[in-house]
PDB file with SEQRES, HELIX, SHEET and CRYST1 records, atoms N, CA, C and O in Angstrom:
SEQRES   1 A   81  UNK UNK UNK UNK UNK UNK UNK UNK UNK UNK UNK UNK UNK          
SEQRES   2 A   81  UNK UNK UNK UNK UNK UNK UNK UNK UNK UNK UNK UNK UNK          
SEQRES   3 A   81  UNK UNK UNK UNK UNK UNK UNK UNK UNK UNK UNK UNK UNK          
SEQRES   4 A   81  UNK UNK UNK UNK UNK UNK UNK UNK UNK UNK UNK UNK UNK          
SEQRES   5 A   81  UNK UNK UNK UNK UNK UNK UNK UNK UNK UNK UNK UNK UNK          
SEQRES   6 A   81  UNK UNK UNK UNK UNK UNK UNK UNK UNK UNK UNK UNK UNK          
SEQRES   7 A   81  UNK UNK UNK                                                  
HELIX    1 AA1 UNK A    3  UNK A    9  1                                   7    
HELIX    2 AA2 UNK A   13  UNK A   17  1                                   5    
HELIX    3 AA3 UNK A   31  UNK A   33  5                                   3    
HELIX    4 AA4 UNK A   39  UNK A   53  1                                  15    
HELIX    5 AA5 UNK A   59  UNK A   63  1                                   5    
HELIX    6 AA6 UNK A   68  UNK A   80  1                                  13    
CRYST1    1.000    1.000    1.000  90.00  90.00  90.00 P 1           1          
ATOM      1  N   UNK A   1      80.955 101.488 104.374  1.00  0.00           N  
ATOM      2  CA  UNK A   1      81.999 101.820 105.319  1.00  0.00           C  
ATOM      3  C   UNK A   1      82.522 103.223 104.994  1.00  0.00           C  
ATOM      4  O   UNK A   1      82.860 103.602 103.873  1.00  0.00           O  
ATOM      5  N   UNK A   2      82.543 103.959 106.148  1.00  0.00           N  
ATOM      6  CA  UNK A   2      83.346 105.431 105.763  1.00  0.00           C  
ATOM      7  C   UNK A   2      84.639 105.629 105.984  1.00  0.00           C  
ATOM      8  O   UNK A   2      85.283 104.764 106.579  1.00  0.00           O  
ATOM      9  N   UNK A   3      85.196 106.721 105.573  1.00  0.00           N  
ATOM     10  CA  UNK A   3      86.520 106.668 105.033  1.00  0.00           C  
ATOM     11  C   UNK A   3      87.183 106.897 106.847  1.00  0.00           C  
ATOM     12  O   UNK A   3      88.350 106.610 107.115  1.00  0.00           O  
ATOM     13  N   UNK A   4      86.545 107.250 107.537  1.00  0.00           N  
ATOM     14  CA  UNK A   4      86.586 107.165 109.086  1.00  0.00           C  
ATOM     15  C   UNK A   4      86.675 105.719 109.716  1.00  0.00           C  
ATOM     16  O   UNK A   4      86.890 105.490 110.906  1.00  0.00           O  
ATOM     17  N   UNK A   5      86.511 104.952 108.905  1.00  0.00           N  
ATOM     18  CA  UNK A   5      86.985 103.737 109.727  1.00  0.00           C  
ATOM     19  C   UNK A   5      87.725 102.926 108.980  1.00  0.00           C  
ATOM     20  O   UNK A   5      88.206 101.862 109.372  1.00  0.00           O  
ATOM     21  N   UNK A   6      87.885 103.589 107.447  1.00  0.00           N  
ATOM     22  CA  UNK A   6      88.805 103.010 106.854  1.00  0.00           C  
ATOM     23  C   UNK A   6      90.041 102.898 107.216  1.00  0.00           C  
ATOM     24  O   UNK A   6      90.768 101.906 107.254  1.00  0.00           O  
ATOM     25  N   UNK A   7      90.316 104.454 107.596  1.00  0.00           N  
ATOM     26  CA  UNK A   7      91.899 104.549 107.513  1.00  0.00           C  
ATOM     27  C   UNK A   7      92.544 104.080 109.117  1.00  0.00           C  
ATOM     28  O   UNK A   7      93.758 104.160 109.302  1.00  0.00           O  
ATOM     29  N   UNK A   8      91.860 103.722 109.933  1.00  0.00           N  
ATOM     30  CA  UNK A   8      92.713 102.913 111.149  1.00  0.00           C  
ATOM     31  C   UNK A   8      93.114 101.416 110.965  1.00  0.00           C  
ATOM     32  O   UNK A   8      94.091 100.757 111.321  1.00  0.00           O  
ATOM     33  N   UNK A   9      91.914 101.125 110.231  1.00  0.00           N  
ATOM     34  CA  UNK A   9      91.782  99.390 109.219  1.00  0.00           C  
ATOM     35  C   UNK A   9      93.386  99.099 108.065  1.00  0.00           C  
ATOM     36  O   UNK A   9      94.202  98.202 107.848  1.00  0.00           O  
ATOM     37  N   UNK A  10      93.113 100.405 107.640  1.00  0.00           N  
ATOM     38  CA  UNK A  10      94.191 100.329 106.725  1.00  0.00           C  
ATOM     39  C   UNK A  10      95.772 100.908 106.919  1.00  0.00           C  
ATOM     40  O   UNK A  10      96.728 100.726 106.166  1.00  0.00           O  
ATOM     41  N   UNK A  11      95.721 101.595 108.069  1.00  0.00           N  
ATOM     42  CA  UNK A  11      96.796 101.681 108.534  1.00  0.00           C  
ATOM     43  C   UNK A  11      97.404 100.622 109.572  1.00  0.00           C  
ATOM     44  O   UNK A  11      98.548 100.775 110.002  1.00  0.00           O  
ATOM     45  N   UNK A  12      96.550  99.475 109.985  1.00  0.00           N  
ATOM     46  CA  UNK A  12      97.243  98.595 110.418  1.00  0.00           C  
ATOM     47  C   UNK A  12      97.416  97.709 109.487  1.00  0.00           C  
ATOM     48  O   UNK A  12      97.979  96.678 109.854  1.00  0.00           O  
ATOM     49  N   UNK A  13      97.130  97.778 108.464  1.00  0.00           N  
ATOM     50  CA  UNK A  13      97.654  96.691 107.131  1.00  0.00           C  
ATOM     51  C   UNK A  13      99.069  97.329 106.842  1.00  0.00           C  
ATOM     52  O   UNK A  13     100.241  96.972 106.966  1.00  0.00           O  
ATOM     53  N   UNK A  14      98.454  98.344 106.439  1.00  0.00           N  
ATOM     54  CA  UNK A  14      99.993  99.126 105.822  1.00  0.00           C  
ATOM     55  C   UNK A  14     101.228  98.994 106.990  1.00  0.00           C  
ATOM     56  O   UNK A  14     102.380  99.093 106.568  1.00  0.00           O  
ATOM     57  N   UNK A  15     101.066  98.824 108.105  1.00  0.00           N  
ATOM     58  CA  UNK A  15     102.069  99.085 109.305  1.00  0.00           C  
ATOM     59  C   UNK A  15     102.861  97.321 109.026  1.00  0.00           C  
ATOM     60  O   UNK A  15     104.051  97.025 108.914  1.00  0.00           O  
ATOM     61  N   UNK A  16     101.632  96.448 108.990  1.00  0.00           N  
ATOM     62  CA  UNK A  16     102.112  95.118 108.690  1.00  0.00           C  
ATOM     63  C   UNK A  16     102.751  94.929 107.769  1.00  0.00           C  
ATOM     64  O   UNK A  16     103.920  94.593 107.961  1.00  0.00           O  
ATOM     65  N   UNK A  17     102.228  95.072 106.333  1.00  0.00           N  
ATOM     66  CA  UNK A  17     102.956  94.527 105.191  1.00  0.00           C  
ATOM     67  C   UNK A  17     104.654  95.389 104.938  1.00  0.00           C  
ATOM     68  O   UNK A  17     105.523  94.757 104.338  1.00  0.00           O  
ATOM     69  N   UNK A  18     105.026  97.158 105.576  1.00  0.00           N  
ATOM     70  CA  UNK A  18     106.012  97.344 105.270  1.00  0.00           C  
ATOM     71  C   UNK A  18     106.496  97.459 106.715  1.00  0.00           C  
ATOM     72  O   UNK A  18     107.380  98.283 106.945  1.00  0.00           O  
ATOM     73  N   UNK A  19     105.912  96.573 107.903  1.00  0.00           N  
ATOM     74  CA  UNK A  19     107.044  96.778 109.344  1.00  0.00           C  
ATOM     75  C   UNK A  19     107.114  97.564 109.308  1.00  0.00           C  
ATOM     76  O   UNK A  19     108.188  97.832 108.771  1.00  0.00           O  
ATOM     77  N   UNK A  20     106.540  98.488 109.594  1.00  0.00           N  
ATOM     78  CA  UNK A  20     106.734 100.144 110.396  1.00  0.00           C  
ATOM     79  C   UNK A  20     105.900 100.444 111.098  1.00  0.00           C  
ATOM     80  O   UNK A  20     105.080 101.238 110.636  1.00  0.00           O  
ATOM     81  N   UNK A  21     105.764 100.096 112.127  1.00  0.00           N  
ATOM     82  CA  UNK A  21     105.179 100.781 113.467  1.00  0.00           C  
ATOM     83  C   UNK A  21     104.497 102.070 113.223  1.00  0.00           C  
ATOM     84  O   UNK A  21     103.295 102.335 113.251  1.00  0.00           O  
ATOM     85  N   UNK A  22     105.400 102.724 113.005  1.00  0.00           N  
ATOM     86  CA  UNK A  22     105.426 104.428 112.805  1.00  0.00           C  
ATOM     87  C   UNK A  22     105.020 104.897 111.881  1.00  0.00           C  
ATOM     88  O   UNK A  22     105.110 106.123 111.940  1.00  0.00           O  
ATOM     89  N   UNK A  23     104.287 104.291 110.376  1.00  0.00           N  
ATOM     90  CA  UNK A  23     104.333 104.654 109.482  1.00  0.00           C  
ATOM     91  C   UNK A  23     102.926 105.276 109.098  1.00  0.00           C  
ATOM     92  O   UNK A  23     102.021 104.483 108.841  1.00  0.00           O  
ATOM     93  N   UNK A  24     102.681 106.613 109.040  1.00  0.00           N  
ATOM     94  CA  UNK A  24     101.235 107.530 109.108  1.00  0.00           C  
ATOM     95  C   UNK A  24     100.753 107.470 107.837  1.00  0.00           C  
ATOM     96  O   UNK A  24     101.239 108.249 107.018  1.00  0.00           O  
ATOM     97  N   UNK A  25      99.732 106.563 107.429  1.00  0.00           N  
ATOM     98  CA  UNK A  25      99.270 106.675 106.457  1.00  0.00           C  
ATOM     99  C   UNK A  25      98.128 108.027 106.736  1.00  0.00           C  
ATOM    100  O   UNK A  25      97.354 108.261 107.664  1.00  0.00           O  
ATOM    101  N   UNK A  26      98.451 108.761 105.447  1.00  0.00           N  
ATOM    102  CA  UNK A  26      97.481 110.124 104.883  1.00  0.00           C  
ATOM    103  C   UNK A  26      96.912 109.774 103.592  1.00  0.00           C  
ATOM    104  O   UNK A  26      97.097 108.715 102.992  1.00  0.00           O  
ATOM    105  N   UNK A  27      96.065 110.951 103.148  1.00  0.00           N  
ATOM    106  CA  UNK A  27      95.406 110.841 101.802  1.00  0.00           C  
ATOM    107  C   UNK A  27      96.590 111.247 100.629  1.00  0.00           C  
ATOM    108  O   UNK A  27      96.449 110.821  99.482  1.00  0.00           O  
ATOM    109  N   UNK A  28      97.469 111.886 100.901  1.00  0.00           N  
ATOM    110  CA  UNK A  28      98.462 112.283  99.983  1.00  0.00           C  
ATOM    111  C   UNK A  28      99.671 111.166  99.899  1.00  0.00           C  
ATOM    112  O   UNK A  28     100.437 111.351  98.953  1.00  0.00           O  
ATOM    113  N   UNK A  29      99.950 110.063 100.721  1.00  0.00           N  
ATOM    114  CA  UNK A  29     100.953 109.107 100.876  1.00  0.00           C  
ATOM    115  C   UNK A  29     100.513 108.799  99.628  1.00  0.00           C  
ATOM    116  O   UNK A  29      99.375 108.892  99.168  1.00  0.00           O  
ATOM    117  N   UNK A  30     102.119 108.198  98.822  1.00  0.00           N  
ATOM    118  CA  UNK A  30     102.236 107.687  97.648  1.00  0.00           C  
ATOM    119  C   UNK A  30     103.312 106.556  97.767  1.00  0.00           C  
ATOM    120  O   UNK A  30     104.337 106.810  98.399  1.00  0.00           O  
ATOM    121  N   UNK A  31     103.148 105.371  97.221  1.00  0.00           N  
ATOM    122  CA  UNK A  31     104.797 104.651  97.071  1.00  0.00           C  
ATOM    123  C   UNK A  31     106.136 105.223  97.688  1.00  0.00           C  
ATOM    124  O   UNK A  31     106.879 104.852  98.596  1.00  0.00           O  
ATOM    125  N   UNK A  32     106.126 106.214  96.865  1.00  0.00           N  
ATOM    126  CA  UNK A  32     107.436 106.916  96.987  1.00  0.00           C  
ATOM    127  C   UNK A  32     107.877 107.233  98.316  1.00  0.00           C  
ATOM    128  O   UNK A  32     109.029 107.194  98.748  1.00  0.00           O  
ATOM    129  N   UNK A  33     106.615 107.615  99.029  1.00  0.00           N  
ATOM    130  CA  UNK A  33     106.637 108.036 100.337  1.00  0.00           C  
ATOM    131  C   UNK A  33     107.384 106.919 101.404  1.00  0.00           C  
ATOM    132  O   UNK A  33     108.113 107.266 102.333  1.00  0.00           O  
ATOM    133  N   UNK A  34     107.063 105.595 101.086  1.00  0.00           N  
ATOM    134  CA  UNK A  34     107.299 104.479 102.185  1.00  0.00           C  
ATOM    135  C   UNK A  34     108.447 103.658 101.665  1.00  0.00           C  
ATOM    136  O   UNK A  34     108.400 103.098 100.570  1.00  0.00           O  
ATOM    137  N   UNK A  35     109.285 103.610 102.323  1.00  0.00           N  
ATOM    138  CA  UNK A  35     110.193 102.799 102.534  1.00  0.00           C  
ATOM    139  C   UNK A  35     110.159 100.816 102.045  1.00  0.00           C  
ATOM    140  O   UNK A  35     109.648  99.876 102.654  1.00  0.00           O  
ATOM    141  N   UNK A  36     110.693 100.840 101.144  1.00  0.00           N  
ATOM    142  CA  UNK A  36     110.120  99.209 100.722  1.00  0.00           C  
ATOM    143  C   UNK A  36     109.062  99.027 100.265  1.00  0.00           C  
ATOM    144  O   UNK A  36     108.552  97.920 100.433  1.00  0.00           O  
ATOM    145  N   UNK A  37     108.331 100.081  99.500  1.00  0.00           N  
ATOM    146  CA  UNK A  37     107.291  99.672  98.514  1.00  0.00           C  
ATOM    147  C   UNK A  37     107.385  99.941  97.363  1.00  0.00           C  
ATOM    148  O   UNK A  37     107.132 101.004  96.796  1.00  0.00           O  
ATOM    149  N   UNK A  38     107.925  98.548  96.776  1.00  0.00           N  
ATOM    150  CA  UNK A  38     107.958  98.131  95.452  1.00  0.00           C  
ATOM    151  C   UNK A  38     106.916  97.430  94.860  1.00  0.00           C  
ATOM    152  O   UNK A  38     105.829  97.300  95.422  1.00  0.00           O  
ATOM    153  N   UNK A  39     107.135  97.030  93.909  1.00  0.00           N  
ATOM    154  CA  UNK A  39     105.916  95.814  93.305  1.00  0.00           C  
ATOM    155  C   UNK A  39     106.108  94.822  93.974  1.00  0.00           C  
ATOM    156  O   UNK A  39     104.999  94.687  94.492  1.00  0.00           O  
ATOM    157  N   UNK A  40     106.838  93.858  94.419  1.00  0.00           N  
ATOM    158  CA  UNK A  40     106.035  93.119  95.447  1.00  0.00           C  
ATOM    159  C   UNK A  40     105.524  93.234  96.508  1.00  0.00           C  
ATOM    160  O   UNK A  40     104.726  92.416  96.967  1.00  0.00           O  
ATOM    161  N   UNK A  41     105.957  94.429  97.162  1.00  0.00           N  
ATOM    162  CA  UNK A  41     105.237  94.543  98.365  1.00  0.00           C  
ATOM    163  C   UNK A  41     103.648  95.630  97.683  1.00  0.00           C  
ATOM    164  O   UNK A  41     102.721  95.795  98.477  1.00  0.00           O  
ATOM    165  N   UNK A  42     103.594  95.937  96.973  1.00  0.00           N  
ATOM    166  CA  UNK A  42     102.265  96.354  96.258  1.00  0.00           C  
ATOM    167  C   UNK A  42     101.543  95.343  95.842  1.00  0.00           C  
ATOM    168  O   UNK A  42     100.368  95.694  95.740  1.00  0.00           O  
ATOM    169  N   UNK A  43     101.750  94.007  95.492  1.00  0.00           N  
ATOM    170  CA  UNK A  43     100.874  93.249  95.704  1.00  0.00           C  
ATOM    171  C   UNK A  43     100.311  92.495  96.840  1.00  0.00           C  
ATOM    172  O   UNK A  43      99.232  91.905  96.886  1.00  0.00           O  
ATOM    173  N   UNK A  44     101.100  92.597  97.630  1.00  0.00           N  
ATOM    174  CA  UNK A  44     101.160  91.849  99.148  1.00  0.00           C  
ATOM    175  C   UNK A  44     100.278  92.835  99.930  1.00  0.00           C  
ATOM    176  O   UNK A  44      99.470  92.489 100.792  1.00  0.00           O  
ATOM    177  N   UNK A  45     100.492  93.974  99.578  1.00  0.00           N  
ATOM    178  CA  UNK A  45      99.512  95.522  99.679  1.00  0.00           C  
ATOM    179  C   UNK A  45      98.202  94.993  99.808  1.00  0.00           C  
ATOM    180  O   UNK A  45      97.498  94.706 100.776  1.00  0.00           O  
ATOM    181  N   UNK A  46      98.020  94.925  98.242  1.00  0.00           N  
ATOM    182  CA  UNK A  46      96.790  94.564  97.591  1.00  0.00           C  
ATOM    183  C   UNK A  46      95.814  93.947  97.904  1.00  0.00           C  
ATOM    184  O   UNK A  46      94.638  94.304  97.962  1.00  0.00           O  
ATOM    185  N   UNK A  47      96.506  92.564  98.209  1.00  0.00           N  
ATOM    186  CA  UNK A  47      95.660  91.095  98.843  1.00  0.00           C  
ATOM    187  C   UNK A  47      95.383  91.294  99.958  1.00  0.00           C  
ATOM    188  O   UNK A  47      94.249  90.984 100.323  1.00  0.00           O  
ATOM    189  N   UNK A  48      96.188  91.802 100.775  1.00  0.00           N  
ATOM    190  CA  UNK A  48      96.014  92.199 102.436  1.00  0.00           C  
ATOM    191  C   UNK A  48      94.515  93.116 101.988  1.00  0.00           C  
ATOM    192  O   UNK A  48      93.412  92.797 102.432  1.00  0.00           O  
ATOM    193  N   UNK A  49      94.691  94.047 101.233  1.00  0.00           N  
ATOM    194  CA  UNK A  49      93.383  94.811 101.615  1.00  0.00           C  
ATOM    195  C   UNK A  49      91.984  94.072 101.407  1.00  0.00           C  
ATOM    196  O   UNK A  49      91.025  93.977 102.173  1.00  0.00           O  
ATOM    197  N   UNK A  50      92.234  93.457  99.796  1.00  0.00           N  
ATOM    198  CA  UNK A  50      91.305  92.926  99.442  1.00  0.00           C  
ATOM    199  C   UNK A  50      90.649  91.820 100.428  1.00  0.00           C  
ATOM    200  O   UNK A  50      89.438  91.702 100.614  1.00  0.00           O  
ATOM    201  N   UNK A  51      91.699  91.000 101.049  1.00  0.00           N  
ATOM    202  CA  UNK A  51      90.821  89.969 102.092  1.00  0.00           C  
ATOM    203  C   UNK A  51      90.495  90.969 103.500  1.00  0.00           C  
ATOM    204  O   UNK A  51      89.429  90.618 104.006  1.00  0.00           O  
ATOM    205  N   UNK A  52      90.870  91.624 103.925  1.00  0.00           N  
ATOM    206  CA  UNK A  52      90.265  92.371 105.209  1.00  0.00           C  
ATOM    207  C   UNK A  52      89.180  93.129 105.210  1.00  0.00           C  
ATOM    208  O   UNK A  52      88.452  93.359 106.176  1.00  0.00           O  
ATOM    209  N   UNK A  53      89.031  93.680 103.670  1.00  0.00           N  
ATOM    210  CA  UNK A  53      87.837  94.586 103.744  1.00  0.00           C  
ATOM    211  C   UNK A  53      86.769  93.648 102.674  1.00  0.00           C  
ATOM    212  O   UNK A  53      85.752  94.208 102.266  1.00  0.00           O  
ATOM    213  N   UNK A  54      87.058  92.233 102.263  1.00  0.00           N  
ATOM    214  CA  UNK A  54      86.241  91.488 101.518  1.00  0.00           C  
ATOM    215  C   UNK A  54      86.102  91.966  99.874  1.00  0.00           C  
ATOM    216  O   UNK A  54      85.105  91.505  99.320  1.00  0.00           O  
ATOM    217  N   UNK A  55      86.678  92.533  99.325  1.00  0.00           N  
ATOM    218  CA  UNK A  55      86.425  93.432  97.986  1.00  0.00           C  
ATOM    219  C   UNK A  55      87.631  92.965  97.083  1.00  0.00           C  
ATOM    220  O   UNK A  55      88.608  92.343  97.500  1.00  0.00           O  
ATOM    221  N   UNK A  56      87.383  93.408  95.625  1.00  0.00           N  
ATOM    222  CA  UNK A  56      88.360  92.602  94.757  1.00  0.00           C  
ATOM    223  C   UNK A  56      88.663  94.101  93.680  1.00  0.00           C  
ATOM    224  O   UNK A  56      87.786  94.616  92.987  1.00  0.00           O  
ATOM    225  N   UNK A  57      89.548  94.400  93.736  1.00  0.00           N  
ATOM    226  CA  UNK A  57      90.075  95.281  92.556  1.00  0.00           C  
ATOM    227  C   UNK A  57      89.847  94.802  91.105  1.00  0.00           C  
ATOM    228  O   UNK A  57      89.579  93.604  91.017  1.00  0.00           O  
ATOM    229  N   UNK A  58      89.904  95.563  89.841  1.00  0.00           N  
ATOM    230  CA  UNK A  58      90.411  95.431  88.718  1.00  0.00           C  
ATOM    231  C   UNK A  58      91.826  96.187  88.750  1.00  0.00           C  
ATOM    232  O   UNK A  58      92.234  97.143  89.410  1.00  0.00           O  
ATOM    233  N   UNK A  59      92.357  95.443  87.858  1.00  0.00           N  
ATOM    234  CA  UNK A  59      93.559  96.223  87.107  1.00  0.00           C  
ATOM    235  C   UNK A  59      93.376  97.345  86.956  1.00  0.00           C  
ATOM    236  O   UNK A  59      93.581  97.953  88.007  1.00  0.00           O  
ATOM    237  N   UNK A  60      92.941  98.264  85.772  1.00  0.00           N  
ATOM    238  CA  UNK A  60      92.194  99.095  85.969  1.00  0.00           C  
ATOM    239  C   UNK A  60      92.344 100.119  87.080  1.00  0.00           C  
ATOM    240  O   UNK A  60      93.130 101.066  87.119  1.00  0.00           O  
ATOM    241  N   UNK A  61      91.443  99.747  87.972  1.00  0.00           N  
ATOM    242  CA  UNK A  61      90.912 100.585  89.073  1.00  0.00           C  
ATOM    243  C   UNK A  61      92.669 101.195  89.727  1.00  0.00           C  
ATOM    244  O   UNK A  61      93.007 102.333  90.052  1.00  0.00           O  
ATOM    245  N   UNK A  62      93.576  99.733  89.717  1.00  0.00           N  
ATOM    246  CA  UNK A  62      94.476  99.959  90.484  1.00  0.00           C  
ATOM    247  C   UNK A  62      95.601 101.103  89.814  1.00  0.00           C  
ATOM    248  O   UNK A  62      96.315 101.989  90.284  1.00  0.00           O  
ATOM    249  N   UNK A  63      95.341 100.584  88.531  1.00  0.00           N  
ATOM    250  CA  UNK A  63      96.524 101.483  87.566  1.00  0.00           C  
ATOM    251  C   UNK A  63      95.801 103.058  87.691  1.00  0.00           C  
ATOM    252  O   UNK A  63      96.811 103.735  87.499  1.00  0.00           O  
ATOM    253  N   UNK A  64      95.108 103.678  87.816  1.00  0.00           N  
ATOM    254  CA  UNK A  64      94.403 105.010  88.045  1.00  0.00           C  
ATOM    255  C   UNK A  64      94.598 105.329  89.638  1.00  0.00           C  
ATOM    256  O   UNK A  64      94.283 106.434  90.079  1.00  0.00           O  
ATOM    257  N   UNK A  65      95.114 104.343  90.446  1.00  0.00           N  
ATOM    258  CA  UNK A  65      94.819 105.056  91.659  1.00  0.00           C  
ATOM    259  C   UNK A  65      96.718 105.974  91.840  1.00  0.00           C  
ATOM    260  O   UNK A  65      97.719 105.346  91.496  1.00  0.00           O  
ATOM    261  N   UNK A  66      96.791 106.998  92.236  1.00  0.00           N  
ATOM    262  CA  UNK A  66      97.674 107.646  92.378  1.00  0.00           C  
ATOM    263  C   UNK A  66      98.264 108.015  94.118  1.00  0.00           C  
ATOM    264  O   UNK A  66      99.394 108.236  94.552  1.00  0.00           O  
ATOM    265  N   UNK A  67      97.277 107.969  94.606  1.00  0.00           N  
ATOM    266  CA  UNK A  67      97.834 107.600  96.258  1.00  0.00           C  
ATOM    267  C   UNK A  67      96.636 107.118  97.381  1.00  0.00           C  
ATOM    268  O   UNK A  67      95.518 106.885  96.921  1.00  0.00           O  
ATOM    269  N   UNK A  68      96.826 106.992  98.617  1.00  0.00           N  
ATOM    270  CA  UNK A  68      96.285 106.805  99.500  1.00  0.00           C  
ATOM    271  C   UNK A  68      94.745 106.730  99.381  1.00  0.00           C  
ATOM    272  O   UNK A  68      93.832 105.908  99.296  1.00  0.00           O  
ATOM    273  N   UNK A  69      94.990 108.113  99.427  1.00  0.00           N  
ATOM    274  CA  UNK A  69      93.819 109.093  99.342  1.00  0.00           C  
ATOM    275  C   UNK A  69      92.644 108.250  98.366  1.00  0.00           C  
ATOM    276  O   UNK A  69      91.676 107.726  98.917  1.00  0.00           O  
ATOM    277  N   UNK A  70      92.775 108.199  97.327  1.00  0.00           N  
ATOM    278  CA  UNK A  70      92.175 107.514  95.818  1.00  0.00           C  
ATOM    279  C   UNK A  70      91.865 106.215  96.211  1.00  0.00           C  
ATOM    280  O   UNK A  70      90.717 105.778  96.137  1.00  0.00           O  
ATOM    281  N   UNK A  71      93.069 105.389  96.737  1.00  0.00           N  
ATOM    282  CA  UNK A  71      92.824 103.412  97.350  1.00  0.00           C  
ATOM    283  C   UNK A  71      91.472 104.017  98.595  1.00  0.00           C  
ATOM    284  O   UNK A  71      90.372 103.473  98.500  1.00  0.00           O  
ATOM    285  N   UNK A  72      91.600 104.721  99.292  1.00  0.00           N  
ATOM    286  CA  UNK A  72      90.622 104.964 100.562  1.00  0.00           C  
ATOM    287  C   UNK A  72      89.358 105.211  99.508  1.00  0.00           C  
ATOM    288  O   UNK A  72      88.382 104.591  99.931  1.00  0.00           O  
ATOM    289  N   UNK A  73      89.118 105.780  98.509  1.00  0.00           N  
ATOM    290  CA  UNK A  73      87.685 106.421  98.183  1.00  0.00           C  
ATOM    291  C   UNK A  73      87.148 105.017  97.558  1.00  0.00           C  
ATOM    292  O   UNK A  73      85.985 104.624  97.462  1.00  0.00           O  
ATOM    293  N   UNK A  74      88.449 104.339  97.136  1.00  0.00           N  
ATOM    294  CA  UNK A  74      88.268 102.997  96.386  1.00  0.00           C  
ATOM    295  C   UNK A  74      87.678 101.947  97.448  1.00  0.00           C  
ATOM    296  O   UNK A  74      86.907 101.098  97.001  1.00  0.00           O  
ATOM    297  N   UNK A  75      87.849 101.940  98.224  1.00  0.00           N  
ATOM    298  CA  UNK A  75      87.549 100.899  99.069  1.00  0.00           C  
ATOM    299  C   UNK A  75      86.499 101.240  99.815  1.00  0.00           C  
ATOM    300  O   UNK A  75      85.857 100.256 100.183  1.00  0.00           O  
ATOM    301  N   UNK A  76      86.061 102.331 100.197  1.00  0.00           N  
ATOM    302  CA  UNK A  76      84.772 102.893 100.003  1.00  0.00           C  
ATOM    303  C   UNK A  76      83.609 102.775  99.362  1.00  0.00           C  
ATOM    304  O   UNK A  76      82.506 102.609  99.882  1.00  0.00           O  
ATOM    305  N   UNK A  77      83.951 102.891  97.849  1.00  0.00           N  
ATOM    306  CA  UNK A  77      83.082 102.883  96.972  1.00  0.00           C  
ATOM    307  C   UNK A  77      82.878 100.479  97.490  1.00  0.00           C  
ATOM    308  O   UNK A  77      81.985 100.016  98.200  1.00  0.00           O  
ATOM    309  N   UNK A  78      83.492 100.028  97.121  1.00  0.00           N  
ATOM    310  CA  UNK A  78      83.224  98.731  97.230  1.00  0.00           C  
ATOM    311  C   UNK A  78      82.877  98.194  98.418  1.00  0.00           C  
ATOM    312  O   UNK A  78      82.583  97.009  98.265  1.00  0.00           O  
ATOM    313  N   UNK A  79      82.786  98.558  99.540  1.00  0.00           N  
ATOM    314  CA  UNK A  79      82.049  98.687 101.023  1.00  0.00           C  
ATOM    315  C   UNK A  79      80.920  99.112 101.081  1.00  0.00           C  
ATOM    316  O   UNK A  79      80.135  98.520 101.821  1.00  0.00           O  
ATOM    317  N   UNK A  80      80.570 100.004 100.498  1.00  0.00           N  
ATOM    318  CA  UNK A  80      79.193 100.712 100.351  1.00  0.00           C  
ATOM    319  C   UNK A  80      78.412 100.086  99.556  1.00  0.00           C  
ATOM    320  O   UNK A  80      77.250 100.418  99.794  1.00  0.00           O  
ATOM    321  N   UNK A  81      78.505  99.164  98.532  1.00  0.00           N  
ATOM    322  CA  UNK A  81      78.247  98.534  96.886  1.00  0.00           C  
ATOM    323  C   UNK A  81      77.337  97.205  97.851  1.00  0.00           C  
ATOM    324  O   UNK A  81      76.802  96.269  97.258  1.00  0.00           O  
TER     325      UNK A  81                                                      
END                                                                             
């Protein structure tokens, strides 16, 4: 899967899990950026992605990712696999 069909996939997750309609996910979006993303809604994040795009994180993988941008190459790499 390319990062071209990732990010419409994943911007309707992200729109779901923090209710925002409006909310533009980019490659530079970080936590900080969105409104109500804390650790629980980072895990609620998480699972949402993992069951829509079929793929399973490590710890690891997740603690290294630093924004958007990084979860998109991530979910990439495990689409393509």
């Amino acid at each position: 899967m390319t990062q071209q069909e990732i990010y419409p996939r994943l911007t309707k997750i992200m729109r779901d899990v923090f209710d925002d309609d409006n909310l533009v996910v980019t490659p530079e979006l970080t936590a900080n950026d969105v409104e109500g993303w804390d650790s629980v809604s980072h895990i609620t994040l998480i699972v949402a992605i993992e069951e829509a795009f079929g793929i399973k994180f490590k710890s690891a993988e997740l603690e290294k990712m630093k924004n958007v941008g990084q979860l998109v190459e991530q979910i990439e790499k495990k689409t393509s696999a």
